[in-house]
Coordinates of C-alpha atoms in Angstrom, one line a residue:
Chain E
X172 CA 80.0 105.8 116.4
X173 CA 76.3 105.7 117.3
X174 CA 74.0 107.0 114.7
X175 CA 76.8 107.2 111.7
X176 CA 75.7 104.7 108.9
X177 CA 78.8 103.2 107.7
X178 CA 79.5 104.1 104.1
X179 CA 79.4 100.8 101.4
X180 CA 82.8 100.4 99.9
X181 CA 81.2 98.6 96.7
X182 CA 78.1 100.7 96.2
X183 CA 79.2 104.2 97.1
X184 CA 78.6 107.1 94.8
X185 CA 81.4 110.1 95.0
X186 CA 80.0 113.5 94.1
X187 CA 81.9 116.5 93.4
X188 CA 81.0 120.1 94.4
X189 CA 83.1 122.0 91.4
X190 CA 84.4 120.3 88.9
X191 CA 88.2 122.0 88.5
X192 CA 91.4 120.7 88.0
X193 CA 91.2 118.9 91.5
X194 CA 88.5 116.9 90.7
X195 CA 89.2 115.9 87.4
X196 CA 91.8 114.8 88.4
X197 CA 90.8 113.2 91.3
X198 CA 88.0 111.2 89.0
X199 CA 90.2 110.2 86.4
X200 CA 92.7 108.7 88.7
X201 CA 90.0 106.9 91.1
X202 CA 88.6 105.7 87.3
X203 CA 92.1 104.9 85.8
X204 CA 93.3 103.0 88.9
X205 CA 89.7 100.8 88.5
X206 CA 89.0 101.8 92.2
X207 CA 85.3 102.5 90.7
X208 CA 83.3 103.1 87.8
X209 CA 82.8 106.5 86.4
X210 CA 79.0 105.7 86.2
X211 CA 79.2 106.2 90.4
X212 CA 80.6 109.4 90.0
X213 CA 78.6 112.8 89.3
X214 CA 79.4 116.6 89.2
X215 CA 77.2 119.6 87.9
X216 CA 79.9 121.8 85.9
X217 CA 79.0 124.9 85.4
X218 CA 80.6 125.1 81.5
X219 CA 79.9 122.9 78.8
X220 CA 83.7 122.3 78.6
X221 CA 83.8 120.9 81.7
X222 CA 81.0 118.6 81.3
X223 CA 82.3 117.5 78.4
X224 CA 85.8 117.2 80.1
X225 CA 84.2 114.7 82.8
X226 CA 81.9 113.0 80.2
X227 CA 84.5 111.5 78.0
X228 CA 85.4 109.9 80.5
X229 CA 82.0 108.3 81.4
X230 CA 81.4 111.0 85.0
X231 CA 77.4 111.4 85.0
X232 CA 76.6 115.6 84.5
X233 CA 74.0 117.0 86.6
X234 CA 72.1 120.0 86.6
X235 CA 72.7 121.1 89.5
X236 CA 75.1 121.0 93.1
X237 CA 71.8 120.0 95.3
X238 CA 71.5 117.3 92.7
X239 CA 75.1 115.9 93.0
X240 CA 74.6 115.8 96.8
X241 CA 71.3 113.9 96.6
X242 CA 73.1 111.1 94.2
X243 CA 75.9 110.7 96.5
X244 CA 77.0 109.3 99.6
X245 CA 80.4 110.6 99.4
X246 CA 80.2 114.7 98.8
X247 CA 83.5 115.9 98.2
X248 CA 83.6 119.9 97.8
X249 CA 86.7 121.2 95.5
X250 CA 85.6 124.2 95.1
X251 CA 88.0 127.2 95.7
X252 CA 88.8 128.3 99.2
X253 CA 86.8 131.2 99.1
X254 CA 83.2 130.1 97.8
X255 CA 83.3 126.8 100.1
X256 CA 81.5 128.5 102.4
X257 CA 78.7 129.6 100.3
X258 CA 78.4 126.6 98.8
X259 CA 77.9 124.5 102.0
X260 CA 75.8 126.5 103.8
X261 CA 73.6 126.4 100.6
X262 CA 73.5 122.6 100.8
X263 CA 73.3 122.1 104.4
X264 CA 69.8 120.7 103.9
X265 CA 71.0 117.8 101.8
X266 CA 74.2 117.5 104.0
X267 CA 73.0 114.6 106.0
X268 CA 74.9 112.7 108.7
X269 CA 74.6 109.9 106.0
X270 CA 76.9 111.7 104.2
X271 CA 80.8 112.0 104.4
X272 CA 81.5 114.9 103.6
X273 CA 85.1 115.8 102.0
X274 CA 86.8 119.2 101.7
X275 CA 90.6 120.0 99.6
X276 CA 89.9 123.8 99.8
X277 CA 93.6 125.2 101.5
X278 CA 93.1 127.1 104.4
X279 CA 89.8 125.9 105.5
X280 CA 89.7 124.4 109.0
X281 CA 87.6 121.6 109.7
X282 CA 85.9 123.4 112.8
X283 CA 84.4 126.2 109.9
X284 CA 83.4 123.4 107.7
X285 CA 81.9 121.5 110.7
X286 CA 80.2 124.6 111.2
X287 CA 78.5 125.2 108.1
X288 CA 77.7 122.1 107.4
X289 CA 75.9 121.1 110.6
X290 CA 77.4 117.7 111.6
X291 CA 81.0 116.9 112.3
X292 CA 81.1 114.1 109.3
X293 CA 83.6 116.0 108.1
X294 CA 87.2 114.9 107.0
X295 CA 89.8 117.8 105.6
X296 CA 91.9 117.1 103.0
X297 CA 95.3 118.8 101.8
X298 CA 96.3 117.5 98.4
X299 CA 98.9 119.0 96.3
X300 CA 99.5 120.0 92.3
X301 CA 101.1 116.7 91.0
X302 CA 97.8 115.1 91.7
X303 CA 97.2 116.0 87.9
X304 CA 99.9 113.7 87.0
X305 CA 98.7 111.1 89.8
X306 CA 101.4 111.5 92.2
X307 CA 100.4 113.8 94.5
X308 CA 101.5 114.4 98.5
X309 CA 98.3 114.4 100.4
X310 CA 97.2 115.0 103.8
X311 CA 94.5 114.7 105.8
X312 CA 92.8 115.1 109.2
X313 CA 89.4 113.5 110.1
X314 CA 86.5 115.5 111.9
X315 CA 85.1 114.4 115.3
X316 CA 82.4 112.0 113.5
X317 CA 84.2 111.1 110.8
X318 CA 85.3 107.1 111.3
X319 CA 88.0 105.1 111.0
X320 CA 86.2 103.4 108.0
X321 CA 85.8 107.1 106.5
X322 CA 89.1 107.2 106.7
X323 CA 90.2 104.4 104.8
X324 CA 87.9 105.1 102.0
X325 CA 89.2 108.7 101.7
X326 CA 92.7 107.3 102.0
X327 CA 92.0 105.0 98.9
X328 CA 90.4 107.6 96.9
X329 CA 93.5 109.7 97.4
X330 CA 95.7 106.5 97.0
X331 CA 94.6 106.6 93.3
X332 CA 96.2 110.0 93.2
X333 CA 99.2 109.4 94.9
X334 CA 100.1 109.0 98.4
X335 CA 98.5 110.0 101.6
X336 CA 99.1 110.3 104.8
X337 CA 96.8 111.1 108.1
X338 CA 97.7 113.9 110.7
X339 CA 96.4 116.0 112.9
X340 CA 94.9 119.4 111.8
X341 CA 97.4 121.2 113.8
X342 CA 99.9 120.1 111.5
X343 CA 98.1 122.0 108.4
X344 CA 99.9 124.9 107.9
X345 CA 103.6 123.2 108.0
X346 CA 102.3 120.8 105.3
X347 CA 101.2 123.7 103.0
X348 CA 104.7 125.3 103.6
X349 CA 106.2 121.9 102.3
X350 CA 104.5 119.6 100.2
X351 CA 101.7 122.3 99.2
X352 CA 104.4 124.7 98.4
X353 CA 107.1 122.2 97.6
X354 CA 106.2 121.6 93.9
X355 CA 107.7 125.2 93.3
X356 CA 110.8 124.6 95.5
X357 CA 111.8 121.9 92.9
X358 CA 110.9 123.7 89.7
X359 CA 113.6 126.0 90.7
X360 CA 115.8 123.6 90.9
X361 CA 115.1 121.1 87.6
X362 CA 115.6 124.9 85.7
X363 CA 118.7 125.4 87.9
X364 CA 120.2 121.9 87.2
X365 CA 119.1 122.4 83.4
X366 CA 121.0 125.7 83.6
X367 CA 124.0 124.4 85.5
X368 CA 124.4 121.5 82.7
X369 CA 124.2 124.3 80.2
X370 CA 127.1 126.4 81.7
X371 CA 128.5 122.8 81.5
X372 CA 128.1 122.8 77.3
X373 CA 124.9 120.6 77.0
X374 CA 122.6 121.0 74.6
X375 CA 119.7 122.8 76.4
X376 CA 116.6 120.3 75.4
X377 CA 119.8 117.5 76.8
X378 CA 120.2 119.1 80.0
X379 CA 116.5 119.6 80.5
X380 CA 115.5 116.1 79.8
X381 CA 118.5 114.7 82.4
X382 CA 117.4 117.2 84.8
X383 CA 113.6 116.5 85.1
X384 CA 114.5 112.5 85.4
X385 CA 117.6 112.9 87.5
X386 CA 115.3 114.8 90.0
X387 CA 112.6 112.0 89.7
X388 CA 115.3 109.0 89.9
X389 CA 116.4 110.7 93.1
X390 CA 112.9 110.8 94.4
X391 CA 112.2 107.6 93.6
X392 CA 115.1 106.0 95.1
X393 CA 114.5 107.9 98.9
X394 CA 111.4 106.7 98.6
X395 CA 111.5 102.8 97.6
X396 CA 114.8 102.6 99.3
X397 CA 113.5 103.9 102.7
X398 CA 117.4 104.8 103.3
X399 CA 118.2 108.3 105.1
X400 CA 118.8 111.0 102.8
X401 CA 122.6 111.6 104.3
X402 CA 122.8 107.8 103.8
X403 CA 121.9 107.9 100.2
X404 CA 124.5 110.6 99.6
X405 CA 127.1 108.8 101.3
X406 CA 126.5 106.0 99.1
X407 CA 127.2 107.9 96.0
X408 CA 129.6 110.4 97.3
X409 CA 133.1 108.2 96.2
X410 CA 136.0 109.8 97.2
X411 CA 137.5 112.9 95.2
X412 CA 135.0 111.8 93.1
X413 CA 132.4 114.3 90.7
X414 CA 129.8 114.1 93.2
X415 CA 131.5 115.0 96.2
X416 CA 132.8 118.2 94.5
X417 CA 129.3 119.2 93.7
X418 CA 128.1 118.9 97.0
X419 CA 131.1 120.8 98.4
X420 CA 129.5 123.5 96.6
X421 CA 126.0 123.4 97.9
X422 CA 127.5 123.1 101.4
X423 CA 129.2 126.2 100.4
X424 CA 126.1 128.1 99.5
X425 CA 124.0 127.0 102.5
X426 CA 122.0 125.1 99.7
X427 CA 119.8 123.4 102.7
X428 CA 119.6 126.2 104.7
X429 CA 117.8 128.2 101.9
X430 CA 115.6 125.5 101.4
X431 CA 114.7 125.5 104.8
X432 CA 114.1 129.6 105.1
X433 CA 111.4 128.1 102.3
X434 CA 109.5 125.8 104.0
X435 CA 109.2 127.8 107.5
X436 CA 108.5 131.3 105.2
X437 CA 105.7 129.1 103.2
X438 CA 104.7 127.6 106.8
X439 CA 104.4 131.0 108.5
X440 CA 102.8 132.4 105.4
X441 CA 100.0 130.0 105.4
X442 CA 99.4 130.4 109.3
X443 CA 99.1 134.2 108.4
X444 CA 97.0 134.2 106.2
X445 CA 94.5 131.1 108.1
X446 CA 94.5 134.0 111.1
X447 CA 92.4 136.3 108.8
Chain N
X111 CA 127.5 99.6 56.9
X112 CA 129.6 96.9 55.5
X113 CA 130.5 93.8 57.2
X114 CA 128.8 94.6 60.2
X115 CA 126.2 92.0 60.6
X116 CA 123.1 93.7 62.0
X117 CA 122.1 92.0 65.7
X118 CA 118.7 90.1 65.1
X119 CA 115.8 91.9 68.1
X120 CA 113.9 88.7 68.5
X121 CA 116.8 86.3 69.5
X122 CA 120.2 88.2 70.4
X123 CA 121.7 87.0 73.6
X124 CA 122.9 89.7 76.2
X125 CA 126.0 88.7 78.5
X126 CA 127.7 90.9 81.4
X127 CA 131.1 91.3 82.3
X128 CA 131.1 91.9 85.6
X129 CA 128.1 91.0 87.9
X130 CA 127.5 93.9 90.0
X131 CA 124.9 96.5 91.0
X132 CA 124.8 97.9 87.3
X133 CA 124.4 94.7 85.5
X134 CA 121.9 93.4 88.3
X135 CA 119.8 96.4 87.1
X136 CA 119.8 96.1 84.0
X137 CA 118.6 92.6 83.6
X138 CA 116.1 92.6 86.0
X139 CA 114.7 96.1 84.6
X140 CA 114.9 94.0 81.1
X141 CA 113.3 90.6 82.4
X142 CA 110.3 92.6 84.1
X143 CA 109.8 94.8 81.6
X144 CA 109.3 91.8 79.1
X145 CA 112.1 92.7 76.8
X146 CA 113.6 89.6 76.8
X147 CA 113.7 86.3 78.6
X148 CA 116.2 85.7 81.7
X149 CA 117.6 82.6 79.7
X150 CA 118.8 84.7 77.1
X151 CA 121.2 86.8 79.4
X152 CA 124.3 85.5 80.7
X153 CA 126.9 86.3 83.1
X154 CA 129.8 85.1 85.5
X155 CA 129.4 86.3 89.0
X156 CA 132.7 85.4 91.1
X157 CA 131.2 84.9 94.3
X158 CA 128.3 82.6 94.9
X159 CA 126.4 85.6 96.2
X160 CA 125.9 86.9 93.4
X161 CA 125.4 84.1 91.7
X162 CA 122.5 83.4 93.8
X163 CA 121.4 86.9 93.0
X164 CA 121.3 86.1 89.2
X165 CA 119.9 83.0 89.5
X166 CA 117.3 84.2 91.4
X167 CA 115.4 86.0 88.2
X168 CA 116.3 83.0 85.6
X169 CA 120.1 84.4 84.2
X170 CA 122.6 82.3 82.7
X171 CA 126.1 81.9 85.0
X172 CA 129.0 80.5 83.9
X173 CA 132.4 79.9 85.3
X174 CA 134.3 82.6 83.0
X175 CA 134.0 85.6 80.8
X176 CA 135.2 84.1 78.2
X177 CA 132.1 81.6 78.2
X178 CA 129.6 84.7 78.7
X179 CA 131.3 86.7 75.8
X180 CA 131.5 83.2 73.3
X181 CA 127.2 82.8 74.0
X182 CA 126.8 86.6 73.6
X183 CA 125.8 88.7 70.7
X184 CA 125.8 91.9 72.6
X185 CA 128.3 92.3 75.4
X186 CA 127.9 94.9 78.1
X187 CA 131.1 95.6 80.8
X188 CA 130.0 96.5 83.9
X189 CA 132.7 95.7 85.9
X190 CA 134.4 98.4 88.7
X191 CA 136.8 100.5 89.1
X192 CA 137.0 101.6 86.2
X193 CA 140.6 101.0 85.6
X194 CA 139.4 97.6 85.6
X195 CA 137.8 98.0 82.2
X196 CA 141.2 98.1 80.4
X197 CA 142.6 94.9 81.7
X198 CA 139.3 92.8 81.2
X199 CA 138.9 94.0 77.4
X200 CA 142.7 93.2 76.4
X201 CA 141.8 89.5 77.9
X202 CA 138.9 89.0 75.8
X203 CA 139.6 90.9 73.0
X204 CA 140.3 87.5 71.1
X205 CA 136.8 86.9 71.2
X206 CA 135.2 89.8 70.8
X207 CA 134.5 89.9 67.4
X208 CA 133.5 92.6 65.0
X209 CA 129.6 90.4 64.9
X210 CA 129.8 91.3 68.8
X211 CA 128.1 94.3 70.0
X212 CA 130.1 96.2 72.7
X213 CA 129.1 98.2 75.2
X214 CA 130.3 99.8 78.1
X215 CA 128.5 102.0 80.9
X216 CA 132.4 102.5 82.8
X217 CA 132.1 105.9 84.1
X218 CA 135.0 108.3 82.3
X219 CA 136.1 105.4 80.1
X220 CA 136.6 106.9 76.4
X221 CA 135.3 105.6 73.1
X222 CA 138.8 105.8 71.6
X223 CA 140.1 104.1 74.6
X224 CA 137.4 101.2 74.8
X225 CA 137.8 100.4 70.8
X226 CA 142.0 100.3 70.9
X227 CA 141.3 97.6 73.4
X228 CA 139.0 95.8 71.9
X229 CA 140.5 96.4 68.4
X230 CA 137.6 97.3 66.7
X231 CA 134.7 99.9 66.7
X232 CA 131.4 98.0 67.4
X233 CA 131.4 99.9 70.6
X234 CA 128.3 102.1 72.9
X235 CA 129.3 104.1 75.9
X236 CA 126.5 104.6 78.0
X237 CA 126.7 106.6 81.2
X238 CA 123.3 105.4 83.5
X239 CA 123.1 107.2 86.7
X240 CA 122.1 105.6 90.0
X241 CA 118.4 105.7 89.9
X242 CA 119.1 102.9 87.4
X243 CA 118.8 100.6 90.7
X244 CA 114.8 101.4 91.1
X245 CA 114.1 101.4 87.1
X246 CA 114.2 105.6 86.7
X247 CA 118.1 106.0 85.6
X248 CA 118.9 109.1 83.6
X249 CA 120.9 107.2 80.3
X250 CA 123.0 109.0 77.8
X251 CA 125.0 106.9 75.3
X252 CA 127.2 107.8 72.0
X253 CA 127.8 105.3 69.6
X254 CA 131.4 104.0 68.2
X255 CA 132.2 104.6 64.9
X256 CA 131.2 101.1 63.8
X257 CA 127.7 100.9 65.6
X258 CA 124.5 101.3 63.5
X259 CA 121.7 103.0 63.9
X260 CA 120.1 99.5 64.7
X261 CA 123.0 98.6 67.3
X262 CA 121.8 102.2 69.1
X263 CA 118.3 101.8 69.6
X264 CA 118.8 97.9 70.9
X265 CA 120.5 99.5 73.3
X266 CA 118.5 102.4 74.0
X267 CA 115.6 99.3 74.1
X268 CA 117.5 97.9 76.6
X269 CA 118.3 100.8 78.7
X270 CA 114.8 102.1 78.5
X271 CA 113.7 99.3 80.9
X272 CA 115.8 100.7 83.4
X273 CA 114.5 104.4 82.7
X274 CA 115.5 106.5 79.9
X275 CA 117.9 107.0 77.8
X276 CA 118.9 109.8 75.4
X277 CA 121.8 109.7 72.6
X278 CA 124.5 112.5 72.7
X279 CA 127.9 113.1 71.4
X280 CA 130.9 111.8 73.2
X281 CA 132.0 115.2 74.2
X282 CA 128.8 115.9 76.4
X283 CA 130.0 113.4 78.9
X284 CA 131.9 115.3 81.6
X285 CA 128.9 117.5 81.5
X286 CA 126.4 114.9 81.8
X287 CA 128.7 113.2 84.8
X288 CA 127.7 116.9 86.7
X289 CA 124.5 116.8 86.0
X290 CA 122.2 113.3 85.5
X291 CA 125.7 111.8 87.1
X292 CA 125.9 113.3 90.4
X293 CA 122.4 114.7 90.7
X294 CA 120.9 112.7 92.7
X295 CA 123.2 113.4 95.1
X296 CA 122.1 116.9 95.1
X297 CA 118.4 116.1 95.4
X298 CA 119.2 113.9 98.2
X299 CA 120.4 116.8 99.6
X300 CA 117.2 118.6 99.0
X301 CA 115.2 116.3 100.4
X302 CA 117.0 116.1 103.6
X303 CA 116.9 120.2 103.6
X304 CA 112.8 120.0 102.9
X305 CA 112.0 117.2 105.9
X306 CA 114.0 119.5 107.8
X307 CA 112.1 122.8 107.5
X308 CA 109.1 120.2 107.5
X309 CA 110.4 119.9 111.3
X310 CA 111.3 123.4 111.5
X311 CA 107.4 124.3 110.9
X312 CA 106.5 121.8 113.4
X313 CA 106.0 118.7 111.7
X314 CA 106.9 114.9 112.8
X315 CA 109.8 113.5 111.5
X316 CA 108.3 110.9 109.9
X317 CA 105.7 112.8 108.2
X318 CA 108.1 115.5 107.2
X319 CA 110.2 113.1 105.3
X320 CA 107.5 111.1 103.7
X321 CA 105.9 114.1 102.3
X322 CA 109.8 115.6 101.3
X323 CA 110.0 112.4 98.8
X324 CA 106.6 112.4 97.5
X325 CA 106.8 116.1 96.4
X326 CA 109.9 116.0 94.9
X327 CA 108.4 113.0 93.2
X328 CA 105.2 114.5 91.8
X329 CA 107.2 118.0 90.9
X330 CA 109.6 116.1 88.3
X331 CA 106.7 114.1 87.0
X332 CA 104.9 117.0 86.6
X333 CA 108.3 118.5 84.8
X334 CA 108.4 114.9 82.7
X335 CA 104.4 114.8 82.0
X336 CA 103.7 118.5 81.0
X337 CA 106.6 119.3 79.1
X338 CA 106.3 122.9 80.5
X339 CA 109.3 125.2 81.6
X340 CA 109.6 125.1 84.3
X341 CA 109.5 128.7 84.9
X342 CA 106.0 128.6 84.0
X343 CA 105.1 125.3 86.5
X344 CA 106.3 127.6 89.3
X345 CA 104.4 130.6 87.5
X346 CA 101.2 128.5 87.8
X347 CA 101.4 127.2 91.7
X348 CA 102.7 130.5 92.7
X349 CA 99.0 132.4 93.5
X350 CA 99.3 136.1 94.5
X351 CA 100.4 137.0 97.9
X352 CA 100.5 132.9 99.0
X353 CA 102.7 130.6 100.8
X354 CA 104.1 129.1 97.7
X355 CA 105.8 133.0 96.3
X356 CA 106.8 133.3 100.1
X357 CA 109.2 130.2 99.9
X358 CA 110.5 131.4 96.7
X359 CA 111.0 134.7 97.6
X360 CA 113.2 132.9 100.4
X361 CA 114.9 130.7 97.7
X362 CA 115.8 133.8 95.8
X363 CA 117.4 135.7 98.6
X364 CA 119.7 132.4 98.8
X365 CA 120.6 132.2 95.3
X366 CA 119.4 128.7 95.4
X367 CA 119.3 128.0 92.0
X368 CA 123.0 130.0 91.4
X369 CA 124.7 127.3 94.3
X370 CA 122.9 124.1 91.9
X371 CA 124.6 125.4 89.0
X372 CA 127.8 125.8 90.7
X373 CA 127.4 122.2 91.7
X374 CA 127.0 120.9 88.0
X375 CA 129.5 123.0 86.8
X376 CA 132.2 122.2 90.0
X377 CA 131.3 118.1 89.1
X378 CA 131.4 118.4 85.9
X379 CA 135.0 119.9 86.1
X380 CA 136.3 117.1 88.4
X381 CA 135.1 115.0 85.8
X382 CA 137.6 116.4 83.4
X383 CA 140.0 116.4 85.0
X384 CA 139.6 113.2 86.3
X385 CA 139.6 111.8 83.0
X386 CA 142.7 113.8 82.2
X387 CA 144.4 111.6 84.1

């Protein structure tokens, strides 16, 4: 695209506006999976604890946002949803087409961000809690001059992270109603399988332990194998078998329905409160 | 304890009795993980397949189980059904000596059972779970009356390539067949339920099923990594008056997590009852 400097994959320099949980965690894992050196990444913290939380592990403090900006090529702002605009339209003078500019905040369309910013370098991204533990479900949706090569270096940042996926920003609110909100869907159920294994007579620390790995052996299995969910059950549903007799249950209780009502409540909540 | 020679780490030699899914598992999950070499594991496959199959990463085959259990010092039956189990210990019970190592991951198979057959009590049960198949199995085992300390964490060694593994008593197992045993089953479940409000709100297939995984995924590591109840996990993503309280206000109404402990408790019944019989 005419006039949009292709960013250096080797050289770049990532900058982040607010330095939370999202972008520590986001540095640490860009660090930890050697995609780049901390000594290319800068933030301004506003709290010595957080400076000395991106310090230790070699992130260069500034002063100061406008700072941060002017080091970097890549500017990603995690701040929360409701200061982003603020903060942009503060920095809008240093927000040059040279820079890609990167948002996480929920809720915050890419046309408003566009907007604020002054150029359309923009690509919106939709991350979700288990990025802290580097296995997050992302998202994102690239602005009108954002490239293809943007892309790809956003998608390897957030590859360090976890996994991510492009879409378009239409899709935004049904991804907050599933994997934003998802995380919560399954806390519910690790305490309810912990629960259901003490009813059983295990140990409580016992069933807890089996049912945090049981849910992430599960996971893990749909995702490496690649195999249909219904297919997976089949496979270990073995006739008048344990497992078939707990299913019967959950097909009893509309187990999938409920989880359903979830995600399009969470989907239709997030589209509710976008409309404000 | 006396006259049970301890099983030396460095050099012990690990042999399978029965060459399917479980046993493939394991010993790859061991050889990648560096525990030990392919050359110390043996095994005797019946069909060429799956001899090809253990060949494939560097394991021993031989023509019989009487070979695999003579080269062995630690001998794990894998074979299926479980009714099997009985049969294949009575044969080799000549050579399974008390300086052997037994184990057996036979789902519903008893200690008692496993040690009258084998005529002696050098003997781990170990119940994996599925997920053993992509290295994250859920493993709880109970040690025989004659295994040692030393004889339980070789195996849970060995079963921590594979994922991990947690000792409990005997009388646990039923329950743990409901829960870490049939789980993923209900998870499965789960994820199918998640792509499809995924669709419900609009979403691609595709993408709806990809991001269904992943966050049921990075919610049990974050259950596994923090340590946290996870009462207080969902306390701290559920922000006031957001999306995340609206699906679990939905959730609630269900009784979601009242139909998952039914499910537990409803498998881990069958289970006794199975092995009743």
């Amino acid at each position: 695209m005419a006039g949009v400097a292709p960013i250096q994959m080797d050289t770049f320099k990532l900058g982040f506006i607010g330095a939370g949980k999202m972008a520590e965690s986001i540095a640490k894992g860009v660090v930890h999976s050697g995609i780049m050196p901390a000594s290319r990444i800068c933030t301004a913290p506003r709290s010595s604890g957080r400076c000395d939380v991106f310090e230790s592990f070699g992130v260069k403090i500034f002063q100061s946002n406008r700072q941060v900006v002017e080091d970097s090529d890549v500017v990603v702002f995690s701040v929360k949803p409701q200061v982003v605009e603020g903060v942009v339209l503060e920095l809008r003078p240093q927000l040059t087409k040279k820079k890609l500019l990167v948002s996480v905040a929920a809720g915050v369309k890419l046309k408003d961000l566009q907007e604020w910013a002054g150029h359309t370098r923009f690509i919106r991204v939709m991350p979700n809690t288990p990025a802290a533990v580097g296995k997050a479900a992302t998202v994102m949706s690239l602005g009108k001059s954002a490239t293809e090569e943007d892309g790809e270096l956003i998608a390897n940042l957030f590859g360090a992270i976890g996994k991510i996926w492009k879409a378009d920003e239409k899709y935004f609110d049904a991804v907050t109603g599933l994997s934003g909100s998802g995380p919560a869907y399954i806390f519910l159920a690790i305490e309810a399988l912990a629960d259901g294994g003490v009813a059983a007579g295990l140990p409580r620390e016992l069933a807890q332990n089996l049912a945090s790995q049981t849910v992430l052996g599960a996971a893990e299995m749909s995702i490496s194998t690649g195999k249909h969910p219904g297919q997976l059950k089949d496979n270990v549903a073995s006739p008048g078998g344990t497992t078939i007799a707990g299913i019967h249950e959950l097909e009893k209780g509309g187990f999938r329905g409920i989880l359903i009502n979830a995600v399009v409540a969470a989907a239709k909540r997030s589209e509710d409160l976008s409309a404000n």
